[in-house]
Amino acid sequence: MILVTGGMGYIGSHTCVELINAGFTPIILDNLCNSHKNVLERIETITGQKPTFIEGDIRDSELLNKVFSNYPIDAVIHFAGLKAVGESVQHPLRYYDNNVVGSLSLVQAMEKAGVKRLIFSSSATVYGCSSTEPITESFSTKAVNPYGQSKLILETMFTDICHADPEWQMVILRYFNPIGAHESGLIGEDPNGIPNNLLPFISQVAIGKRDKLQVFGGDYDTHDGTGVRDYIHVCDLASGHVAALNHLPYKSNCLAVNLGTGKGYSVLDVINAFEKASNKKIPYDVVERRLGDIDIYFADASLANSLLNWQAQFNIDDMCRDTWRWQQKNPNGYLG
Ligand code: NAD
Ligand code: UFG
């Protein structure tokens, strides 16, 4: 069994589907602070299997000890955490508590139970700077906000644990920009309130929930002046976790691996691709840069290819098509 913390969330739910399709049995631990219970039924509709679900918090050590003694868990995929950059600047304690304290309590329970295989959700945000060269895992790291800092602290903590005890097997996955949704249109990203991220915002404009998009900055040093990112389909990301899980037994170290496509697209490129996929016009204004944003970054994804035998399969048109299908089928997300 694979314990999936945060498995009811955006990336976790897609990963549960991939795990089931690959013959693994996921068991989900999630406190539902940013997800809905009906994700479970949706996973069952897609796969024919409903994962065991435990509603609870990773900071609850007693609960974790029970989970590890009640279920035969072989490995943990750890998604649970908070992820809103702006909120982390305003409420840093929430981020250090949920992400850092929560992950500490998780690995303590794992150690106690003798479960020493972990896959961790990190982020390209740990690189913290712009680059016109593909970013390899050996690039220097820098935290630019408390959210990024929480990921860096955890990367360091996990590396130290592996160095001290070679029985630990960990893969730290550094995601670039996950977008898209499962092809069924049954699971997808369901942000609370006004979306912070580009794709959820564009799709809410396309469906008529918002008037127009604000393009943050038109004077970046990129091919059209707007910010460039490496967008990756969430199903590719999910299959990257299965690849990492299959790899775990062969590596006793703590390994950091980028998950991206290796291609960068600007905000205007994404608007064009989305207009094509949805056959809708996306009105936009180019406004001031958003504080903390950087010009351009995209992955060198060759390590994932050579080591995990993984490569992204979906392109930007597929990502926009699937985001749009999810948005159309669920105009109000999981609430209908
Ligand atoms: P999400 O918010 O959709 O999923 C996270 C899940 O964790 C939610 O279901 C939430 O209820 C749960 N959770 C949060 N704190 C918890 C706690 N203390 N105990 C139990 N459950 C808890 O987010 P996501 O986009 O699926 O991201 C998953 C992971 O990937 C996060 O760690 C995030 O930092 C990381 N990540 C996300 C992105 C992105 O752009 N989505 C990029 C890079 C890294
Ligand atoms: N953008 C707009 N208008 C919007 C939203 C975004 O122009 O309404 C632009 C941004 O300026 C940026 C690009 O679209 O150039 C992508 O922005 P997102 O907010 O979608 O994503 P970020 O690259 O800022 O950050 C995301 C996550 C981070 C994570 C990072 C790398 O929010 O948590 O990807 O994984 F660290």
GROMACS .gro file of N, CA and C and ligand atoms in nm, residues 4-14 28-36 39 54-60 78-84 95 97-99 101-103 120-125 147 150-151 154 173-179 188-191 197 234 237 241, ligand 1:
model
  245
    4VAL      N    1  -0.076   0.816   0.056
    4VAL     CA    2  -0.070   0.940  -0.021
    4VAL      C    3  -0.123   1.053   0.067
    5THR      N    4  -0.034   1.133   0.123
    5THR     CA    5  -0.080   1.247   0.203
    5THR      C    6  -0.123   1.357   0.106
    6GLY      N    7  -0.234   1.423   0.136
    6GLY     CA    8  -0.283   1.526   0.043
    6GLY      C    9  -0.337   1.467  -0.085
    7GLY      N   10  -0.379   1.341  -0.078
    7GLY     CA   11  -0.423   1.269  -0.199
    7GLY      C   12  -0.558   1.314  -0.253
    8MET      N   13  -0.630   1.399  -0.178
    8MET     CA   14  -0.758   1.450  -0.228
    8MET      C   15  -0.737   1.577  -0.311
    9GLY      N   16  -0.617   1.631  -0.310
    9GLY     CA   17  -0.590   1.758  -0.378
    9GLY      C   18  -0.568   1.741  -0.528
   10TYR      N   19  -0.529   1.850  -0.590
   10TYR     CA   20  -0.517   1.856  -0.736
   10TYR      C   21  -0.418   1.751  -0.789
   11ILE      N   22  -0.294   1.758  -0.745
   11ILE     CA   23  -0.194   1.664  -0.800
   11ILE      C   24  -0.211   1.525  -0.737
   12GLY      N   25  -0.246   1.524  -0.608
   12GLY     CA   26  -0.261   1.396  -0.538
   12GLY      C   27  -0.371   1.309  -0.599
   13SER      N   28  -0.484   1.370  -0.635
   13SER     CA   29  -0.595   1.290  -0.690
   13SER      C   30  -0.554   1.228  -0.825
   14HIS      N   31  -0.485   1.307  -0.908
   14HIS     CA   32  -0.441   1.252  -1.037
   14HIS      C   33  -0.337   1.142  -1.015
   28ILE      N   34  -0.535   0.726   0.126
   28ILE     CA   35  -0.523   0.872   0.131
   28ILE      C   36  -0.538   0.925   0.274
   29LEU      N   37  -0.447   1.013   0.312
   29LEU     CA   38  -0.463   1.088   0.438
   29LEU      C   39  -0.469   1.236   0.400
   30ASP      N   40  -0.581   1.301   0.435
   30ASP     CA   41  -0.599   1.441   0.394
   30ASP      C   42  -0.691   1.508   0.495
   31ASN      N   43  -0.663   1.632   0.531
   31ASN     CA   44  -0.752   1.701   0.626
   31ASN      C   45  -0.859   1.784   0.554
   32LEU      N   46  -0.863   1.776   0.421
   32LEU     CA   47  -0.964   1.843   0.338
   32LEU      C   48  -0.962   1.996   0.353
   33CYS      N   49  -0.848   2.052   0.393
   33CYS     CA   50  -0.844   2.198   0.408
   33CYS      C   51  -0.845   2.266   0.272
   34ASN      N   52  -0.809   2.193   0.166
   34ASN     CA   53  -0.814   2.252   0.032
   34ASN      C   54  -0.864   2.151  -0.071
   35SER      N   55  -0.961   2.070  -0.030
   35SER     CA   56  -1.014   1.970  -0.123
   35SER      C   57  -1.153   1.924  -0.080
   36HIS      N   58  -1.215   1.843  -0.165
   36HIS     CA   59  -1.353   1.801  -0.141
   36HIS      C   60  -1.361   1.649  -0.131
   39VAL      N   61  -1.406   1.388  -0.434
   39VAL     CA   62  -1.294   1.343  -0.518
   39VAL      C   63  -1.287   1.190  -0.517
   54ILE      N   64  -0.860   0.841   0.492
   54ILE     CA   65  -0.857   0.878   0.634
   54ILE      C   66  -0.855   1.030   0.641
   55GLU      N   67  -0.960   1.086   0.704
   55GLU     CA   68  -0.962   1.231   0.719
   55GLU      C   69  -0.880   1.268   0.842
   56GLY      N   70  -0.773   1.343   0.821
   56GLY     CA   71  -0.688   1.378   0.934
   56GLY      C   72  -0.570   1.461   0.890
   57ASP      N   73  -0.492   1.503   0.989
   57ASP     CA   74  -0.385   1.600   0.965
   57ASP      C   75  -0.248   1.532   0.982
   58ILE      N   76  -0.154   1.569   0.897
   58ILE     CA   77  -0.021   1.509   0.909
   58ILE      C   78   0.051   1.556   1.038
   59ARG      N   79  -0.001   1.660   1.100
   59ARG     CA   80   0.061   1.704   1.227
   59ARG      C   81   0.011   1.623   1.346
   60ASP      N   82  -0.085   1.533   1.322
   60ASP     CA   83  -0.141   1.451   1.429
   60ASP      C   84  -0.060   1.321   1.439
   78HIS      N   85   0.415   1.221  -0.055
   78HIS     CA   86   0.378   1.328   0.039
   78HIS      C   87   0.345   1.460  -0.034
   79PHE      N   88   0.212   1.482  -0.053
   79PHE     CA   89   0.165   1.606  -0.118
   79PHE      C   90   0.112   1.707  -0.017
   80ALA      N   91   0.073   1.660   0.102
   80ALA     CA   92  -0.001   1.749   0.194
   80ALA      C   93   0.080   1.872   0.227
   81GLY      N   94   0.017   1.987   0.210
   81GLY     CA   95   0.084   2.112   0.241
   81GLY      C   96   0.005   2.229   0.186
   82LEU      N   97   0.046   2.348   0.227
   82LEU     CA   98  -0.017   2.469   0.174
   82LEU      C   99   0.072   2.522   0.061
   83LYS      N  100   0.010   2.590  -0.037
   83LYS     CA  101   0.090   2.622  -0.158
   83LYS      C  102   0.071   2.763  -0.213
   84ALA      N  103  -0.001   2.850  -0.141
   84ALA     CA  104  -0.026   2.984  -0.197
   84ALA      C  105   0.086   3.081  -0.158
   95TYR      N  106   0.265   2.845   0.717
   95TYR     CA  107   0.343   2.765   0.622
   95TYR      C  108   0.449   2.682   0.693
   97ASP      N  109   0.434   2.586   0.999
   97ASP     CA  110   0.365   2.486   1.079
   97ASP      C  111   0.314   2.372   0.991
   98ASN      N  112   0.233   2.408   0.892
   98ASN     CA  113   0.170   2.304   0.810
   98ASN      C  114   0.276   2.224   0.731
   99ASN      N  115   0.362   2.297   0.661
   99ASN     CA  116   0.455   2.229   0.570
   99ASN      C  117   0.575   2.169   0.643
  101VAL      N  118   0.649   2.160   1.005
  101VAL     CA  119   0.615   2.077   1.123
  101VAL      C  120   0.539   1.952   1.078
  102GLY      N  121   0.447   1.970   0.984
  102GLY     CA  122   0.369   1.855   0.934
  102GLY      C  123   0.460   1.747   0.874
  103SER      N  124   0.556   1.789   0.792
  103SER     CA  125   0.644   1.690   0.727
  103SER      C  126   0.737   1.625   0.829
  120PHE      N  127   0.860   1.317  -0.234
  120PHE     CA  128   0.818   1.446  -0.180
  120PHE      C  129   0.794   1.547  -0.291
  121SER      N  130   0.684   1.625  -0.274
  121SER     CA  131   0.648   1.732  -0.368
  121SER      C  132   0.728   1.856  -0.339
  122SER      N  133   0.831   1.880  -0.417
  122SER     CA  134   0.898   2.010  -0.407
  122SER      C  135   0.858   2.091  -0.529
  123SER      N  136   0.928   2.199  -0.551
  123SER     CA  137   0.882   2.293  -0.653
  123SER      C  138   1.000   2.360  -0.720
  124ALA      N  139   0.980   2.398  -0.845
  124ALA     CA  140   1.083   2.474  -0.917
  124ALA      C  141   1.107   2.609  -0.850
  125THR      N  142   1.018   2.646  -0.760
  125THR     CA  143   1.036   2.772  -0.688
  125THR      C  144   1.168   2.772  -0.608
  147TYR      N  145   0.685   3.021   0.141
  147TYR     CA  146   0.646   2.893   0.080
  147TYR      C  147   0.770   2.822   0.025
  150SER      N  148   0.991   2.696   0.292
  150SER     CA  149   0.946   2.571   0.356
  150SER      C  150   0.990   2.451   0.271
  151LYS      N  151   0.985   2.464   0.139
  151LYS     CA  152   1.028   2.353   0.053
  151LYS      C  153   1.178   2.331   0.067
  154LEU      N  154   1.269   2.163   0.390
  154LEU     CA  155   1.236   2.020   0.387
  154LEU      C  156   1.332   1.942   0.299
  173LEU      N  157   1.076   1.553  -0.586
  173LEU     CA  158   1.037   1.592  -0.722
  173LEU      C  159   1.013   1.743  -0.726
  174ARG      N  160   1.086   1.810  -0.812
  174ARG     CA  161   1.069   1.955  -0.826
  174ARG      C  162   0.980   1.982  -0.947
  175TYR      N  163   0.853   2.014  -0.916
  175TYR     CA  164   0.756   2.036  -1.024
  175TYR      C  165   0.775   2.174  -1.083
  176PHE      N  166   0.759   2.182  -1.215
  176PHE     CA  167   0.747   2.313  -1.279
  176PHE      C  168   0.598   2.351  -1.271
  177ASN      N  169   0.535   2.405  -1.373
  177ASN     CA  170   0.399   2.458  -1.353
  177ASN      C  171   0.290   2.357  -1.394
  178PRO      N  172   0.231   2.287  -1.297
  178PRO     CA  173   0.130   2.189  -1.332
  178PRO      C  174  -0.001   2.254  -1.376
  179ILE      N  175  -0.054   2.208  -1.487
  179ILE     CA  176  -0.186   2.254  -1.535
  179ILE      C  177  -0.257   2.133  -1.596
  188GLY      N  178  -0.982   1.770  -1.141
  188GLY     CA  179  -0.906   1.883  -1.194
  188GLY      C  180  -0.874   1.981  -1.083
  189GLU      N  181  -0.826   2.098  -1.122
  189GLU     CA  182  -0.787   2.198  -1.022
  189GLU      C  183  -0.910   2.283  -0.986
  190ASP      N  184  -0.933   2.301  -0.856
  190ASP     CA  185  -1.054   2.370  -0.810
  190ASP      C  186  -1.014   2.474  -0.705
  191PRO      N  187  -0.959   2.588  -0.752
  191PRO     CA  188  -0.910   2.685  -0.655
  191PRO      C  189  -1.023   2.754  -0.580
  197ASN      N  190  -0.334   3.151  -1.003
  197ASN     CA  191  -0.252   3.097  -1.111
  197ASN      C  192  -0.316   3.121  -1.248
  234VAL      N  193  -0.083   1.775  -1.560
  234VAL     CA  194  -0.088   1.711  -1.428
  234VAL      C  195  -0.084   1.558  -1.439
  237LEU      N  196   0.271   1.468  -1.463
  237LEU     CA  197   0.329   1.481  -1.329
  237LEU      C  198   0.296   1.356  -1.247
  241HIS      N  199   0.536   1.037  -1.063
  241HIS     CA  200   0.541   0.981  -0.927
  241HIS      C  201   0.546   0.829  -0.930
  337NAD     P1  202  -0.372   2.101  -0.323
  337NAD     O1  203  -0.395   2.210  -0.224
  337NAD     O2  204  -0.472   2.078  -0.429
  337NAD     O3  205  -0.348   1.963  -0.246
  337NAD     C1  206  -0.290   1.955  -0.119
  337NAD     C2  207  -0.377   1.864  -0.033
  337NAD     O4  208  -0.318   1.854   0.097
  337NAD     C3  209  -0.519   1.919  -0.012
  337NAD     O5  210  -0.613   1.819  -0.041
  337NAD     C4  211  -0.524   1.959   0.135
  337NAD     O6  212  -0.651   1.942   0.190
  337NAD     C5  213  -0.419   1.866   0.195
  337NAD     N1  214  -0.352   1.917   0.316
  337NAD     C6  215  -0.293   2.037   0.335
  337NAD     N2  216  -0.239   2.045   0.458
  337NAD     C7  217  -0.263   1.926   0.518
  337NAD     C8  218  -0.231   1.871   0.644
  337NAD     N3  219  -0.166   1.943   0.737
  337NAD     N4  220  -0.270   1.745   0.673
  337NAD     C9  221  -0.339   1.672   0.582
  337NAD     N5  222  -0.372   1.718   0.461
  337NAD    C10  223  -0.333   1.843   0.429
  337NAD     O7  224  -0.228   2.128  -0.388
  337NAD     P2  225  -0.156   2.060  -0.512
  337NAD     O8  226  -0.149   2.158  -0.621
  337NAD     O9  227  -0.213   1.925  -0.538
  337NAD    O10  228  -0.008   2.047  -0.454
  337NAD    C11  229   0.037   1.928  -0.391
  337NAD    C12  230   0.181   1.949  -0.345
  337NAD    O11  231   0.261   1.986  -0.457
  337NAD    C13  232   0.198   2.060  -0.241
  337NAD    O12  233   0.295   2.018  -0.148
  337NAD    C14  234   0.250   2.176  -0.323
  337NAD    O13  235   0.330   2.262  -0.246
  337NAD    C15  236   0.333   2.104  -0.429
  337NAD     N6  237   0.347   2.185  -0.554
  337NAD    C16  238   0.236   2.230  -0.617
  337NAD    C17  239   0.251   2.310  -0.733
  337NAD    C18  240   0.130   2.365  -0.804
  337NAD    O14  241   0.148   2.462  -0.880
  337NAD     N7  242   0.011   2.308  -0.788
  337NAD    C19  243   0.380   2.337  -0.781
  337NAD    C20  244   0.489   2.286  -0.714
  337NAD    C21  245   0.473   2.208  -0.599
   0.00000   0.00000   0.00000
